[in-house]
Amino acid sequence: MDLDKYCKEQGVLGIWGVDTRGLTRVLRDYGSLVGVVTTDMSKSVDELVKQAKVRAHLQAHAYAHV
């Protein structure tokens, strides 16, 4: 079984074409970042930015209570 088939069976989202060295540099320089990955093309950029900001706010609260 190949990785694509396995991920689909497990319901795991995968992405390809990512510059992993570039991503590593960004994470090293700026730390983890909040973002949204979607396949829902009906969402506007503004809606996706709003989702990311809400999640960033919730994530900050989760770390504060650890």
Coordinates of N, CA, C and O in Angstrom, one line a residue:
M1 N 0.9 -1.2 0.0 CA 0.0 0.0 0.0 C 0.9 1.2 0.0 O 1.9 1.3 0.8
D2 N 0.6 2.2 -0.9 CA 1.4 3.4 -0.9 C 0.9 4.5 0.1 O -0.2 4.3 0.7
L3 N 1.7 5.5 0.4 CA 1.4 6.5 1.4 C 0.1 7.2 1.1 O -0.7 7.5 2.0
D4 N -0.2 7.6 -0.1 CA -1.4 8.3 -0.5 C -2.6 7.5 -0.1 O -3.6 8.0 0.5
K5 N -2.6 6.2 -0.5 CA -3.8 5.3 -0.2 C -4.0 5.2 1.3 O -5.1 5.3 1.8
Y6 N -2.9 5.0 2.0 CA -2.9 4.8 3.5 C -3.5 6.1 4.1 O -4.4 6.0 5.0
C7 N -3.1 7.2 3.7 CA -3.5 8.5 4.3 C -5.0 8.7 4.1 O -5.8 9.1 4.9
K8 N -5.4 8.4 2.8 CA -6.9 8.5 2.5 C -7.7 7.6 3.3 O -8.8 8.0 3.8
E9 N -7.3 6.3 3.5 CA -8.0 5.4 4.4 C -8.1 5.8 5.8 O -9.1 5.6 6.5
Q10 N -7.1 6.5 6.3 CA -7.0 7.0 7.7 C -7.7 8.4 7.9 O -7.8 8.9 9.0
G11 N -8.1 9.0 6.8 CA -8.7 10.3 6.8 C -7.6 11.4 7.1 O -8.0 12.4 7.7
V12 N -6.4 11.2 6.7 CA -5.3 12.1 7.0 C -5.1 13.0 5.8 O -4.9 12.5 4.7
L13 N -5.1 14.3 6.0 CA -4.9 15.3 5.0 C -3.4 15.4 4.7 O -2.5 15.4 5.6
G14 N -3.0 15.3 3.4 CA -1.6 15.5 3.0 C -1.5 16.6 2.0 O -2.4 17.0 1.3
I15 N -0.3 17.2 2.0 CA 0.0 18.2 1.0 C 1.3 17.9 0.4 O 2.1 17.1 0.9
W16 N 1.5 18.4 -0.8 CA 2.8 18.1 -1.5 C 3.2 19.4 -2.2 O 2.5 20.4 -2.3
G17 N 4.5 19.4 -2.6 CA 5.0 20.6 -3.3 C 5.5 21.7 -2.3 O 5.6 22.8 -2.6
V18 N 5.7 21.3 -1.1 CA 6.1 22.2 0.0 C 7.6 22.3 0.0 O 8.3 21.2 0.1
D19 N 8.2 23.4 0.1 CA 9.6 23.6 0.2 C 10.0 23.4 1.7 O 9.8 24.3 2.5
T20 N 10.3 22.2 2.1 CA 10.5 21.8 3.5 C 11.7 22.6 4.1 O 11.7 22.9 5.3
R21 N 12.7 22.8 3.3 CA 13.9 23.6 3.8 C 13.4 25.0 4.1 O 13.8 25.6 5.1
G22 N 12.6 25.6 3.2 CA 12.1 27.0 3.5 C 11.2 27.0 4.7 O 11.3 27.9 5.5
L23 N 10.4 26.0 4.8 CA 9.5 25.9 6.0 C 10.3 25.8 7.3 O 10.0 26.5 8.2
T24 N 11.3 25.0 7.2 CA 12.2 24.9 8.4 C 12.8 26.2 8.8 O 12.9 26.6 10.0
R25 N 13.3 27.0 7.8 CA 13.8 28.3 8.1 C 12.8 29.2 8.7 O 13.1 29.9 9.7
V26 N 11.6 29.2 8.2 CA 10.5 30.1 8.8 C 10.3 29.7 10.2 O 10.2 30.5 11.1
L27 N 10.1 28.4 10.5 CA 9.8 27.9 11.8 C 11.0 28.2 12.8 O 10.8 28.6 13.9
R28 N 12.2 28.1 12.3 CA 13.4 28.4 13.1 C 13.4 29.9 13.4 O 13.7 30.3 14.6
D29 N 13.1 30.8 12.4 CA 13.2 32.2 12.6 C 12.1 32.8 13.4 O 12.2 33.8 14.1
Y30 N 10.9 32.3 13.2 CA 9.6 32.9 13.7 C 8.9 32.0 14.7 O 7.9 32.5 15.3
G31 N 9.2 30.8 14.8 CA 8.5 29.9 15.7 C 7.3 29.3 15.0 O 7.1 29.5 13.8
S32 N 6.4 28.6 15.7 CA 5.2 28.0 15.1 C 4.3 29.1 14.7 O 4.2 30.2 15.3
L33 N 3.5 28.9 13.6 CA 2.6 29.9 13.1 C 1.2 29.2 13.0 O 1.1 28.0 12.8
V34 N 0.2 30.0 13.1 CA -1.2 29.5 13.0 C -1.7 29.8 11.6 O -1.4 30.8 11.0
G35 N -2.3 28.8 11.0 CA -2.8 28.9 9.7 C -4.0 28.0 9.5 O -4.4 27.3 10.3
V36 N -4.5 28.1 8.3 CA -5.7 27.2 7.9 C -5.4 26.6 6.6 O -4.9 27.2 5.6
V37 N -5.6 25.3 6.5 CA -5.5 24.5 5.3 C -6.9 24.0 5.0 O -7.6 23.5 5.8
T38 N -7.3 24.3 3.8 CA -8.7 23.9 3.4 C -8.8 23.4 2.0 O -8.0 23.8 1.2
T39 N -9.8 22.6 1.8 CA -10.2 22.2 0.4 C -11.5 22.9 0.0 O -12.0 22.7 -1.1
D40 N -12.1 23.7 0.9 CA -13.4 24.3 0.7 C -13.2 25.6 0.0 O -12.9 26.7 0.6
M41 N -13.3 25.6 -1.3 CA -13.0 26.7 -2.2 C -14.1 27.8 -2.1 O -14.0 28.9 -2.6
S42 N -15.2 27.5 -1.3 CA -16.3 28.5 -1.2 C -15.9 29.5 -0.1 O -16.6 30.6 0.0
K43 N -14.9 29.3 0.7 CA -14.5 30.2 1.8 C -13.7 31.3 1.2 O -12.8 31.1 0.4
S44 N -14.0 32.5 1.6 CA -13.2 33.7 1.2 C -11.9 33.7 2.0 O -11.8 33.2 3.1
V45 N -10.9 34.5 1.5 CA -9.7 34.7 2.2 C -9.9 35.3 3.6 O -9.4 34.9 4.6
D46 N -10.9 36.3 3.6 CA -11.2 36.9 4.8 C -11.7 36.0 5.9 O -11.4 36.0 7.1
E47 N -12.6 35.0 5.4 CA -13.1 34.0 6.3 C -12.0 33.1 6.9 O -12.0 32.8 8.1
L48 N -11.1 32.7 6.0 CA -10.0 31.9 6.5 C -9.1 32.6 7.4 O -8.6 32.0 8.4
V49 N -8.8 33.9 7.2 CA -8.0 34.6 8.1 C -8.7 34.7 9.5 O -8.1 34.6 10.5
K50 N -10.0 35.0 9.4 CA -10.8 35.0 10.7 C -10.7 33.7 11.5 O -10.5 33.7 12.7
Q51 N -10.8 32.6 10.8 CA -10.7 31.3 11.4 C -9.3 31.1 12.0 O -9.2 30.6 13.2
A52 N -8.3 31.5 11.3 CA -6.9 31.4 11.9 C -6.7 32.3 13.1 O -6.1 31.8 14.1
K53 N -7.3 33.5 13.1 CA -7.1 34.4 14.3 C -7.9 33.8 15.5 O -7.4 33.9 16.6
V54 N -9.1 33.2 15.3 CA -9.8 32.6 16.4 C -9.0 31.5 17.0 O -8.9 31.3 18.2
R55 N -8.5 30.6 16.1 CA -7.7 29.5 16.6 C -6.4 29.9 17.3 O -6.0 29.3 18.3
A56 N -5.8 31.0 16.8 CA -4.6 31.5 17.5 C -5.0 32.0 18.9 O -4.2 31.7 19.8
H57 N -6.1 32.6 19.0 CA -6.6 33.1 20.3 C -6.8 31.9 21.3 O -6.4 31.9 22.4
L58 N -7.5 30.9 20.7 CA -7.8 29.7 21.6 C -6.6 29.0 21.9 O -6.4 28.5 23.1
Q59 N -5.6 28.9 21.0 CA -4.4 28.2 21.3 C -3.6 28.9 22.4 O -3.0 28.3 23.3
A60 N -3.6 30.2 22.4 CA -2.9 31.0 23.4 C -3.5 30.7 24.8 O -2.7 30.6 25.8
H61 N -4.8 30.6 24.9 CA -5.4 30.3 26.1 C -5.1 28.9 26.6 O -4.9 28.7 27.8
A62 N -5.0 28.0 25.7 CA -4.6 26.6 26.1 C -3.2 26.5 26.7 O -3.0 25.8 27.7
Y63 N -2.3 27.3 26.1 CA -0.9 27.2 26.7 C -0.9 27.9 28.0 O -0.1 27.6 28.9
A64 N -1.7 28.9 28.2 CA -1.7 29.7 29.5 C -2.1 28.8 30.6 O -1.8 29.1 31.8
H65 N -2.9 27.8 30.4 CA -3.5 26.9 31.5 C -2.7 25.7 31.7 O -3.0 24.9 32.5
V66 N -1.5 25.5 31.0 CA -0.8 24.3 31.2 C 0.0 24.3 32.5 O 0.5 25.3 33.0

